[in-house]
Amino acid sequence: MPSKDVAIIGVGQSNFVRGYEGSIKELAFEAFREAMQNAKITQKDVDASIFCSAPEYDKQRSPAGVMAEYMGLIPQPTFYLESVCSSSSMGVKVAYSMIKAGLHDLVVVLGFQKMSEITSAESQERMGRGADIQWESPFGTMMPGYYALYAQAYMAANGLTLDDLMNVRIKSGTYGQINERAVYQRGVTEADFDPANEKARMWGPVASPLRVGDCCANADGSSCIILAGADRAKALCDKPVWVMGIGAASASVNMVGRPDFAKGMQGPHIASAEAYKMAGITAADIDVAEVHDCFTIAEIMAYEGLGFAPIGDGKQLIREKATYKEGRIPVNVDGGLLSKGHPVGATGGSQIRTIVLQLRGEAGPMQVKDPEIGLVHNVGGVGLYSNVTILGR
Amino acid sequence: MDVNRTVPFVDWDSAPFWEKLKEGKFMLMECSECHHVFFPARIICPECWSSALVWREASGNGVIYSFTTVEAGATAAFELLTPYTIALITLEEGCRVFGMLRHGAERTPAIGAQVRCDFEIDSNSGFVFPVFGLV
């Protein structure tokens, strides 16, 4: 078994909402307070903090210092980290490294994003500059469009259908409606995808083949993960959740440099292989997983990138309901990004929180039966930054 | 079309590409030393790090690698162009490139379909953009 060196001792998350009216500092404090109370510690116990967000949404420049002061975490060192949608997973990786290196023994990772901080037009323009500004943005690329390019090529090669994608969204709705922190708490049915249904409009075209229902919900939110070295963790916490494996990979930002779209994204294959190796386990050992379903197609590709299904066969898992709570490998039983919402910088921490609650047996109505090992797959950009974190009790 | 379309950030390394488009030429780069042909442009060969690079005109023929028609959620700069189709094209020289794809309602694009590069001026900015059409 891998060494038990670093553990998660506290988790917190704000409600994921539309149009949060407070400041980013108040938004972040919600998750921070919950995680600190969860870990039963105070600010003087914290050795360092890492703040994570996608800066294109923030009005505040260099937010770490401002946030650290607000949380009462000065004069301890603070850091800012961004890898767009995977910022807080990467924050956990950096915290793990600091603790392993002996630099800091107890580290707070706080992810936040107020998507509504700036206007939608402003955010689209700024997000557009996260793509290749020289060679992509001038052609009208946009976020769903990128995943749509993958979906088109992947579906043609592997026989994945629009109904399969719809069924990913229906699964997400099943759990979104029992997650009181989710932005979208309504269940989703086939009728919502029926073009005759003017109310739900899940069928509305966005970027072919993706429809409104294939895209995740924007949200404002925050998440907080507290990590500590083994001795400290055991002293402070009776249910530490151990970081067993971490893997990461990067990819060409420009789609012209990507390998075969029909095989999905390459990053998660590399990141998960690294994480499995470090944890000394295989995909078959995972009891519950959170994957980055920013679009329905992304969840299917993630099944394969993580080794839950062979390449091209991800559709079988949704067809057989294997990724439902009672299935062989439950995935996104908190509603995922599709229903829970996707406040970019807070997303990875929220996924990790879900797995920690699952492993502690504290996931309430979403609880999977007695899981021992859980996995988080969190992707920044269009597969630009892939992060896989394996946790165990 | 009267649209404030997003224009490229033109740098020293990319300026010749955008200039040649005005002459109706889609340019790739070729390394004089290792003969690697690539896109987009760089000033050092990504394979052998040689600086002896030359511009080479592409035939303009290729096939669709993937495509998507954007109907909602475009950036403000492209909203008036909606719906529009963007595509990844594999040129016969072997490079994959990004471009807009023009097709009438009667002809739906498909992966593997043959396309040819045409050129379209954006009257607002004066930039010429490559536009692919089904052949």
Coordinates of N, CA and C in Angstrom, one line a residue, chain A residues 4-87:
Chain A
K4 N 1.0 6.7 3.8 CA 0.0 7.6 4.2 C 0.7 8.8 4.8
D5 N 1.0 9.8 3.9 CA 1.9 10.9 4.3 C 1.1 12.2 4.5
V6 N 0.1 12.4 3.6 CA -0.7 13.7 3.6 C -2.2 13.3 3.6
A7 N -2.9 14.0 4.4 CA -4.3 13.7 4.5 C -5.2 15.0 4.3
I8 N -6.4 14.8 3.9 CA -7.4 15.9 3.9 C -8.1 15.8 5.2
I9 N -8.1 16.9 6.0 CA -8.7 16.9 7.3 C -9.9 17.8 7.4
G10 N -10.2 18.5 6.4 CA -11.4 19.4 6.4 C -11.8 19.8 5.0
V11 N -13.2 19.8 4.8 CA -13.7 20.2 3.5 C -14.9 21.2 3.7
G12 N -15.0 22.1 2.7 CA -16.1 23.0 2.8 C -16.5 23.5 1.4
Q13 N -17.8 23.9 1.3 CA -18.2 24.4 0.0 C -19.4 25.3 0.2
S14 N -19.4 26.4 -0.5 CA -20.6 27.3 -0.5 C -21.7 26.7 -1.3
N15 N -22.9 27.2 -1.2 CA -23.9 26.9 -2.2 C -23.4 27.3 -3.5
F16 N -23.7 26.6 -4.6 CA -23.4 27.1 -5.9 C -24.7 27.8 -6.5
V17 N -24.5 29.0 -6.8 CA -25.7 29.8 -7.1 C -25.5 30.7 -8.3
R18 N -26.6 31.2 -8.9 CA -26.5 32.2 -9.9 C -26.6 33.6 -9.3
G19 N -25.7 34.5 -9.7 CA -25.8 35.9 -9.3 C -25.6 36.1 -7.9
Y20 N -24.5 35.6 -7.3 CA -24.2 35.8 -5.9 C -24.0 37.3 -5.7
E21 N -24.6 37.9 -4.6 CA -24.6 39.3 -4.5 C -23.5 39.9 -3.6
G22 N -22.8 39.0 -2.9 CA -21.7 39.5 -2.1 C -20.4 39.6 -2.8
S23 N -19.3 40.0 -2.1 CA -18.0 40.1 -2.8 C -17.4 38.7 -2.9
I24 N -16.3 38.6 -3.7 CA -15.6 37.3 -3.7 C -15.1 36.9 -2.4
K25 N -14.8 37.9 -1.5 CA -14.2 37.5 -0.2 C -15.2 36.8 0.6
E26 N -16.5 37.4 0.6 CA -17.6 36.7 1.4 C -17.9 35.3 0.8
L27 N -17.9 35.3 -0.5 CA -18.2 34.0 -1.1 C -17.2 32.9 -0.7
A28 N -15.9 33.3 -0.7 CA -14.8 32.4 -0.3 C -14.9 32.0 1.2
F29 N -15.3 33.0 2.0 CA -15.4 32.8 3.4 C -16.4 31.7 3.8
E30 N -17.4 31.6 3.0 CA -18.4 30.5 3.3 C -17.8 29.1 3.3
A31 N -17.0 28.8 2.3 CA -16.4 27.5 2.2 C -15.3 27.4 3.2
F32 N -14.5 28.5 3.4 CA -13.5 28.5 4.4 C -14.0 28.2 5.8
R33 N -15.0 28.9 6.2 CA -15.6 28.7 7.5 C -16.0 27.2 7.7
E34 N -16.7 26.7 6.7 CA -17.2 25.3 6.8 C -16.0 24.3 6.9
A35 N -15.0 24.5 6.1 CA -13.8 23.6 6.2 C -13.1 23.7 7.5
M36 N -12.9 24.9 8.0 CA -12.2 25.1 9.3 C -13.0 24.5 10.4
Q37 N -14.3 24.7 10.4 CA -15.1 24.1 11.4 C -15.1 22.6 11.3
N38 N -15.1 22.1 10.1 CA -15.1 20.7 9.8 C -13.8 20.1 10.4
A39 N -12.7 20.8 10.2 CA -11.4 20.3 10.7 C -11.2 20.7 12.2
K40 N -12.1 21.5 12.7 CA -12.0 21.9 14.1 C -10.6 22.6 14.4
I41 N -10.3 23.5 13.6 CA -9.0 24.3 13.8 C -9.3 25.8 13.7
T42 N -8.3 26.6 14.1 CA -8.5 28.0 13.9 C -7.3 28.5 13.0
Q43 N -7.3 29.8 12.7 CA -6.3 30.3 11.8 C -4.9 30.1 12.2
K44 N -4.7 30.1 13.6 CA -3.3 30.0 14.0 C -2.7 28.6 13.8
D45 N -3.6 27.6 13.5 CA -3.1 26.3 13.1 C -2.6 26.2 11.7
V46 N -3.0 27.2 10.9 CA -2.7 27.1 9.4 C -1.3 27.7 9.1
D47 N -0.5 26.9 8.4 CA 0.9 27.3 8.0 C 1.0 28.0 6.7
A48 N 0.1 27.8 5.8 CA 0.1 28.5 4.5 C -1.2 28.4 3.8
S49 N -1.5 29.3 2.9 CA -2.8 29.2 2.1 C -2.5 29.3 0.6
I50 N -3.4 28.6 -0.1 CA -3.3 28.7 -1.6 C -4.7 29.1 -2.1
F51 N -4.7 30.2 -2.9 CA -6.0 30.6 -3.4 C -6.0 30.3 -4.9
C52 N -7.2 29.8 -5.4 CA -7.3 29.3 -6.7 C -8.5 29.9 -7.4
S53 N -8.3 30.5 -8.6 CA -9.4 31.0 -9.4 C -8.9 31.2 -10.8
A54 N -9.9 31.4 -11.7 CA -9.5 31.8 -13.1 C -9.5 33.3 -13.2
P55 N -8.4 33.9 -13.3 CA -8.3 35.4 -13.1 C -9.1 36.2 -14.1
E56 N -9.5 35.6 -15.2 CA -10.2 36.4 -16.2 C -11.6 36.8 -15.7
Y57 N -12.1 36.1 -14.6 CA -13.4 36.5 -14.1 C -13.3 37.5 -12.9
D58 N -12.1 37.6 -12.4 CA -11.9 38.5 -11.2 C -11.6 39.9 -11.5
K59 N -12.4 40.8 -10.9 CA -12.0 42.2 -11.0 C -10.7 42.5 -10.2
Q60 N -10.6 41.8 -9.0 CA -9.5 41.9 -8.1 C -8.2 41.3 -8.8
R61 N -7.2 42.1 -8.9 CA -5.9 41.5 -9.4 C -5.2 40.9 -8.2
S62 N -4.3 40.0 -8.5 CA -3.5 39.4 -7.4 C -4.3 39.1 -6.1
P63 N -5.3 38.2 -6.2 CA -6.3 38.1 -5.2 C -5.8 37.4 -3.9
A64 N -4.7 36.6 -4.0 CA -4.3 35.8 -2.8 C -4.1 36.7 -1.5
G65 N -3.4 37.8 -1.7 CA -3.1 38.6 -0.5 C -4.4 39.2 0.1
V66 N -5.2 39.7 -0.7 CA -6.5 40.3 -0.3 C -7.3 39.2 0.4
M67 N -7.4 38.0 -0.2 CA -8.2 37.0 0.4 C -7.6 36.4 1.7
A68 N -6.3 36.3 1.7 CA -5.6 35.7 2.9 C -5.9 36.7 4.1
E69 N -5.8 38.0 3.9 CA -6.1 38.9 4.9 C -7.6 38.7 5.4
Y70 N -8.5 38.6 4.5 CA -9.9 38.5 4.9 C -10.2 37.3 5.7
M71 N -9.5 36.2 5.4 CA -9.7 34.9 6.1 C -9.0 34.9 7.4
G72 N -8.2 35.9 7.7 CA -7.4 36.0 8.9 C -6.2 35.1 8.8
L73 N -5.6 34.9 7.6 CA -4.5 33.9 7.4 C -3.2 34.7 7.2
I74 N -3.1 35.9 7.7 CA -1.8 36.6 7.7 C -1.3 36.6 9.1
P75 N 0.1 36.6 9.3 CA 1.1 36.8 8.3 C 1.7 35.5 7.6
Q76 N 0.9 34.4 7.7 CA 1.5 33.2 7.0 C 1.6 33.4 5.5
P77 N 2.5 32.6 4.9 CA 2.7 32.8 3.4 C 1.4 32.4 2.7
T78 N 1.1 33.1 1.6 CA 0.0 32.7 0.8 C 0.4 32.7 -0.7
F79 N -0.3 31.9 -1.5 CA 0.1 31.7 -2.9 C -1.2 31.8 -3.8
Y80 N -1.0 32.1 -5.0 CA -2.1 32.2 -6.0 C -1.8 31.2 -7.1
L81 N -2.8 30.4 -7.5 CA -2.6 29.4 -8.5 C -3.8 29.3 -9.5
E82 N -3.5 29.3 -10.7 CA -4.5 29.2 -11.7 C -4.2 28.2 -12.8
S83 N -5.2 27.3 -13.1 CA -5.1 26.5 -14.3 C -6.6 26.4 -14.8
V84 N -7.2 27.5 -15.0 CA -8.6 27.7 -15.3 C -9.5 26.8 -14.5
C85 N -10.2 25.9 -15.2 CA -11.2 25.1 -14.5 C -10.6 24.0 -13.5
S86 N -9.3 23.8 -13.6 CA -8.7 22.8 -12.7 C -7.9 23.5 -11.6
S87 N -8.0 24.8 -11.4 CA -7.2 25.5 -10.5 C -7.1 24.9 -9.1

